[in-house]
Amino acid sequence: MRRLTGWVAAVALVAAAALGTFVAAPASAHDYLVDSSPKAGSTQTTPINKVRLTFDDVVLDLAKSGPGALLQVTGPNGKATHFETGCPTISGRQVSVPVSLGKSGKYLVTWQIVSADGHVVSDSIQFTYAPPAGTKTSAGASASPCKGAGAAATAAPTAGAGTAEGTVNSGAIVIVVVIAAGIVVLALIAVVVILLTRRRGGASDHADDEEDEPVDPDED
Ligand SMILES: [Cu+2]
């Protein structure tokens, strides 16, 4: 009985470790915004020439050509006019885009990036622009001047379900890992069940005499 208890404990440990490694890790690894310039919800009272986002972890650039992220600045006050003047650049945990803002009002900063774990994440923040009177205003553009958008920009906005090459590959890897973990756990459960069944059904008086008991299919 002592051997059986040891087996069950060992199997439970391995199963727990497998579950912890394969299930917990991917779910907790999405990049999230930790800072921005201008800050979310803030009022910007001086002219700016770029908008910068800072994430908790590195932003991946999976694009073979063109920008690997999408970062757009639109407004003011709900208008869809674009005020970014180029494509975003990725540098470590930061993504920034050049801007030339228009009239005062609320501006929307929309982004889509590839997380450090390969997942596409997207969201937006707002800030209020209230420059001093007489500040030069840009007319903006009806469409983003950033053409040939890269991996993140062409991906679907839902995290983990993107159409970008990198995201699909990463998502497939995650699925394979989860399935593998499932198979491992099922196999371990099967081992426990077999051990329990055999010990309970078999004769108990000789069970502990031999270290490597041969399996007898006619034992029952
Ligand atoms: Cu993720």
Short mmCIF file of C-alpha atoms and ligand atoms in Angstrom, two decimals:
data_model
loop_
_atom_site.label_atom_id
_atom_site.label_comp_id
_atom_site.label_asym_id
_atom_site.label_seq_id
_atom_site.Cartn_x
_atom_site.Cartn_y
_atom_site.Cartn_z
CA MET A 1 0.00 0.00 0.00
CA ARG A 2 2.91 2.33 0.69
CA ARG A 3 4.21 1.91 -2.86
CA LEU A 4 0.81 2.72 -4.28
CA THR A 5 0.49 5.89 -2.21
CA GLY A 6 3.92 6.96 -3.41
CA TRP A 7 2.91 6.35 -7.02
CA VAL A 8 -0.29 8.34 -6.69
CA ALA A 9 1.57 11.23 -5.04
CA ALA A 10 4.24 11.26 -7.75
CA VAL A 11 1.67 11.09 -10.55
CA ALA A 12 -0.38 13.87 -8.96
CA LEU A 13 2.72 16.04 -8.68
CA VAL A 14 3.69 15.53 -12.32
CA ALA A 15 0.11 16.17 -13.46
CA ALA A 16 -0.10 19.37 -11.42
CA ALA A 17 3.26 20.54 -12.76
CA ALA A 18 2.18 19.81 -16.34
CA LEU A 19 -1.09 21.65 -15.90
CA GLY A 20 0.59 24.62 -14.22
CA THR A 21 3.23 24.94 -16.93
CA PHE A 22 1.06 24.50 -19.98
CA VAL A 23 -2.19 26.13 -18.95
CA ALA A 24 -1.22 29.02 -16.68
CA ALA A 25 1.71 30.40 -18.67
CA PRO A 26 0.05 31.38 -21.99
CA ALA A 27 -2.96 32.95 -20.29
CA SER A 28 -0.93 35.38 -18.19
CA ALA A 29 1.49 36.59 -20.84
CA HIS A 30 -0.39 39.15 -22.89
CA ASP A 31 1.32 42.52 -23.09
CA TYR A 32 -0.63 45.32 -21.48
CA LEU A 33 -0.22 49.07 -21.54
CA VAL A 34 1.66 50.49 -18.56
CA ASP A 35 2.24 54.06 -19.72
CA SER A 36 1.69 56.41 -22.60
CA SER A 37 2.54 59.88 -23.78
CA PRO A 38 0.15 61.64 -23.56
CA LYS A 39 -1.20 59.65 -20.63
CA ALA A 40 -4.65 58.08 -20.93
CA GLY A 41 -7.37 60.52 -19.91
CA SER A 42 -4.93 63.41 -19.56
CA THR A 43 -5.12 66.88 -21.07
CA GLN A 44 -2.21 67.78 -23.32
CA THR A 45 -1.70 71.55 -23.22
CA THR A 46 1.41 71.80 -25.38
CA PRO A 47 1.90 70.69 -28.99
CA ILE A 48 3.35 67.21 -29.49
CA ASN A 49 5.01 65.57 -32.45
CA LYS A 50 4.57 61.95 -31.44
CA VAL A 51 2.40 59.58 -29.44
CA ARG A 52 4.19 56.85 -27.54
CA LEU A 53 2.86 53.72 -25.84
CA THR A 54 4.80 51.69 -23.27
CA PHE A 55 3.88 48.08 -22.57
CA ASP A 56 4.82 45.77 -19.69
CA ASP A 57 6.78 43.49 -22.00
CA VAL A 58 8.50 43.67 -25.37
CA VAL A 59 6.41 44.21 -28.48
CA LEU A 60 7.24 41.76 -31.26
CA ASP A 61 7.86 42.94 -34.79
CA LEU A 62 6.85 39.97 -36.95
CA ALA A 63 6.41 41.94 -40.16
CA LYS A 64 8.73 40.91 -43.00
CA SER A 65 8.29 44.40 -44.39
CA GLY A 66 6.42 47.47 -43.27
CA PRO A 67 5.36 48.25 -39.73
CA GLY A 68 4.84 45.40 -37.26
CA ALA A 69 2.26 47.33 -35.28
CA LEU A 70 -0.74 49.55 -35.83
CA LEU A 71 -0.93 52.89 -34.03
CA GLN A 72 -3.44 55.49 -35.13
CA VAL A 73 -4.50 58.83 -33.71
CA THR A 74 -7.95 60.02 -34.74
CA GLY A 75 -10.33 62.79 -33.78
CA PRO A 76 -11.07 65.30 -32.63
CA ASN A 77 -14.25 64.52 -30.68
CA GLY A 78 -15.21 61.30 -32.43
CA LYS A 79 -14.19 62.29 -35.96
CA ALA A 80 -12.37 59.63 -37.97
CA THR A 81 -9.75 62.02 -39.30
CA HIS A 82 -6.22 60.62 -38.95
CA PHE A 83 -3.50 62.73 -37.38
CA GLU A 84 -0.63 60.26 -37.38
CA THR A 85 1.80 61.36 -40.06
CA GLY A 86 3.62 58.08 -40.63
CA CYS A 87 4.02 54.49 -39.55
CA PRO A 88 4.64 53.34 -35.99
CA THR A 89 8.06 52.21 -34.88
CA ILE A 90 8.66 49.46 -32.33
CA SER A 91 11.51 49.75 -29.85
CA GLY A 92 11.57 47.19 -27.07
CA ARG A 93 8.50 47.77 -24.93
CA GLN A 94 7.58 50.97 -26.74
CA VAL A 95 5.65 51.79 -29.88
CA SER A 96 5.51 55.36 -31.16
CA VAL A 97 4.10 57.18 -34.13
CA PRO A 98 4.70 60.73 -35.43
CA VAL A 99 1.70 63.03 -35.19
CA SER A 100 0.60 66.51 -36.14
CA LEU A 101 -2.60 67.23 -34.24
CA GLY A 102 -5.51 69.37 -35.36
CA LYS A 103 -8.00 71.40 -33.40
CA SER A 104 -8.43 71.04 -29.67
CA GLY A 105 -10.66 68.26 -28.45
CA LYS A 106 -10.61 64.58 -27.59
CA TYR A 107 -8.27 62.33 -29.57
CA LEU A 108 -8.44 58.56 -29.78
CA VAL A 109 -5.26 56.49 -29.82
CA THR A 110 -5.89 53.03 -31.25
CA TRP A 111 -3.29 50.29 -31.35
CA GLN A 112 -2.80 46.69 -32.29
CA ILE A 113 0.44 44.98 -31.43
CA VAL A 114 1.93 41.50 -31.18
CA SER A 115 2.57 40.59 -27.53
CA ALA A 116 5.81 39.04 -26.32
CA ASP A 117 3.92 35.70 -26.29
CA GLY A 118 2.94 36.05 -29.95
CA HIS A 119 -0.68 37.03 -29.34
CA VAL A 120 -2.23 40.04 -31.00
CA VAL A 121 -3.68 42.53 -28.55
CA SER A 122 -5.49 45.75 -29.35
CA ASP A 123 -7.12 48.54 -27.42
CA SER A 124 -7.40 52.30 -27.35
CA ILE A 125 -7.01 55.26 -25.02
CA GLN A 126 -8.19 58.85 -25.19
CA PHE A 127 -6.56 62.13 -24.34
CA THR A 128 -7.69 65.73 -24.58
CA TYR A 129 -5.69 68.17 -26.65
CA ALA A 130 -5.92 71.80 -25.51
CA PRO A 131 -3.01 73.75 -26.99
CA PRO A 132 -2.48 77.50 -26.48
CA ALA A 133 -4.43 79.78 -28.82
CA GLY A 134 -2.61 80.38 -32.07
CA THR A 135 -1.00 76.91 -32.17
CA LYS A 136 -0.70 75.67 -35.74
CA THR A 137 -3.30 72.97 -36.47
CA SER A 138 -3.08 70.13 -38.95
CA ALA A 139 -5.99 69.24 -41.23
CA GLY A 140 -5.26 65.55 -40.82
CA ALA A 141 -6.09 62.91 -43.42
CA SER A 142 -9.17 60.82 -44.20
CA ALA A 143 -7.08 57.63 -44.16
CA SER A 144 -3.95 56.54 -42.36
CA PRO A 145 -0.79 57.63 -44.18
CA CYS A 146 0.80 54.38 -43.03
CA LYS A 147 0.52 51.95 -45.92
CA GLY A 148 1.57 48.32 -46.19
CA ALA A 149 0.63 47.57 -42.63
CA GLY A 150 2.48 44.63 -41.14
CA ALA A 151 1.68 41.57 -39.10
CA ALA A 152 -0.24 43.22 -36.27
CA ALA A 153 -2.03 45.70 -38.48
CA THR A 154 -3.53 43.08 -40.78
CA ALA A 155 -4.46 40.67 -38.01
CA ALA A 156 -7.93 40.27 -36.59
CA PRO A 157 -8.41 42.41 -33.49
CA THR A 158 -9.27 39.48 -31.24
CA ALA A 159 -6.37 38.34 -29.11
CA GLY A 160 -5.10 34.93 -30.11
CA ALA A 161 -7.30 34.67 -33.17
CA GLY A 162 -5.32 36.85 -35.53
CA THR A 163 -4.69 36.13 -39.16
CA ALA A 164 -1.09 37.31 -39.07
CA GLU A 165 1.50 34.64 -39.85
CA GLY A 166 3.24 34.93 -36.53
CA THR A 167 0.04 34.83 -34.56
CA VAL A 168 -1.32 31.78 -36.31
CA ASN A 169 1.96 29.91 -35.77
CA SER A 170 2.10 30.89 -32.14
CA GLY A 171 -1.57 30.05 -31.62
CA ALA A 172 -1.01 26.64 -33.22
CA ILE A 173 1.94 26.00 -30.93
CA VAL A 174 -0.16 26.89 -27.89
CA ILE A 175 -2.94 24.54 -29.04
CA VAL A 176 -0.44 21.71 -29.62
CA VAL A 177 1.08 22.27 -26.18
CA VAL A 178 -2.33 22.29 -24.50
CA ILE A 179 -3.36 19.08 -26.32
CA ALA A 180 -0.03 17.46 -25.38
CA ALA A 181 -0.56 18.46 -21.76
CA GLY A 182 -4.06 17.01 -21.90
CA ILE A 183 -2.74 13.71 -23.26
CA VAL A 184 -0.05 13.57 -20.57
CA VAL A 185 -2.62 14.24 -17.83
CA LEU A 186 -5.04 11.63 -19.24
CA ALA A 187 -2.23 9.07 -19.46
CA LEU A 188 -1.25 9.77 -15.86
CA ILE A 189 -4.85 9.44 -14.71
CA ALA A 190 -5.05 6.11 -16.60
CA VAL A 191 -1.91 4.90 -14.81
CA VAL A 192 -3.43 5.81 -11.44
CA VAL A 193 -6.69 4.06 -12.29
CA ILE A 194 -4.86 0.92 -13.50
CA LEU A 195 -2.72 0.85 -10.37
CA LEU A 196 -5.70 1.33 -8.07
CA THR A 197 -7.79 -1.28 -9.86
CA ARG A 198 -5.01 -3.85 -9.92
CA ARG A 199 -4.12 -3.41 -6.26
CA ARG A 200 -7.68 -3.56 -5.10
CA GLY A 201 -8.64 -6.54 -7.29
CA GLY A 202 -5.42 -8.56 -6.92
CA ALA A 203 -4.30 -10.68 -3.99
CA SER A 204 -2.81 -8.53 -1.28
CA ASP A 205 -0.70 -11.12 0.54
CA HIS A 206 2.11 -11.27 -2.06
CA ALA A 207 1.85 -7.80 -3.55
CA ASP A 208 4.78 -6.37 -1.62
CA ASP A 209 7.08 -9.37 -1.90
CA GLU A 210 8.54 -8.63 -5.30
CA GLU A 211 9.87 -5.35 -6.56
CA ASP A 212 8.91 -5.99 -10.18
CA GLU A 213 5.76 -8.04 -10.19
CA PRO A 214 5.02 -9.46 -13.66
CA VAL A 215 1.62 -8.49 -14.95
CA ASP A 216 -0.65 -11.53 -15.07
CA PRO A 217 -3.65 -10.92 -17.32
CA ASP A 218 -5.52 -13.84 -15.72
CA GLU A 219 -4.97 -12.62 -12.18
CA ASP A 220 -8.61 -11.75 -11.62
CU CU B 1 -1.07 35.99 -24.90
#
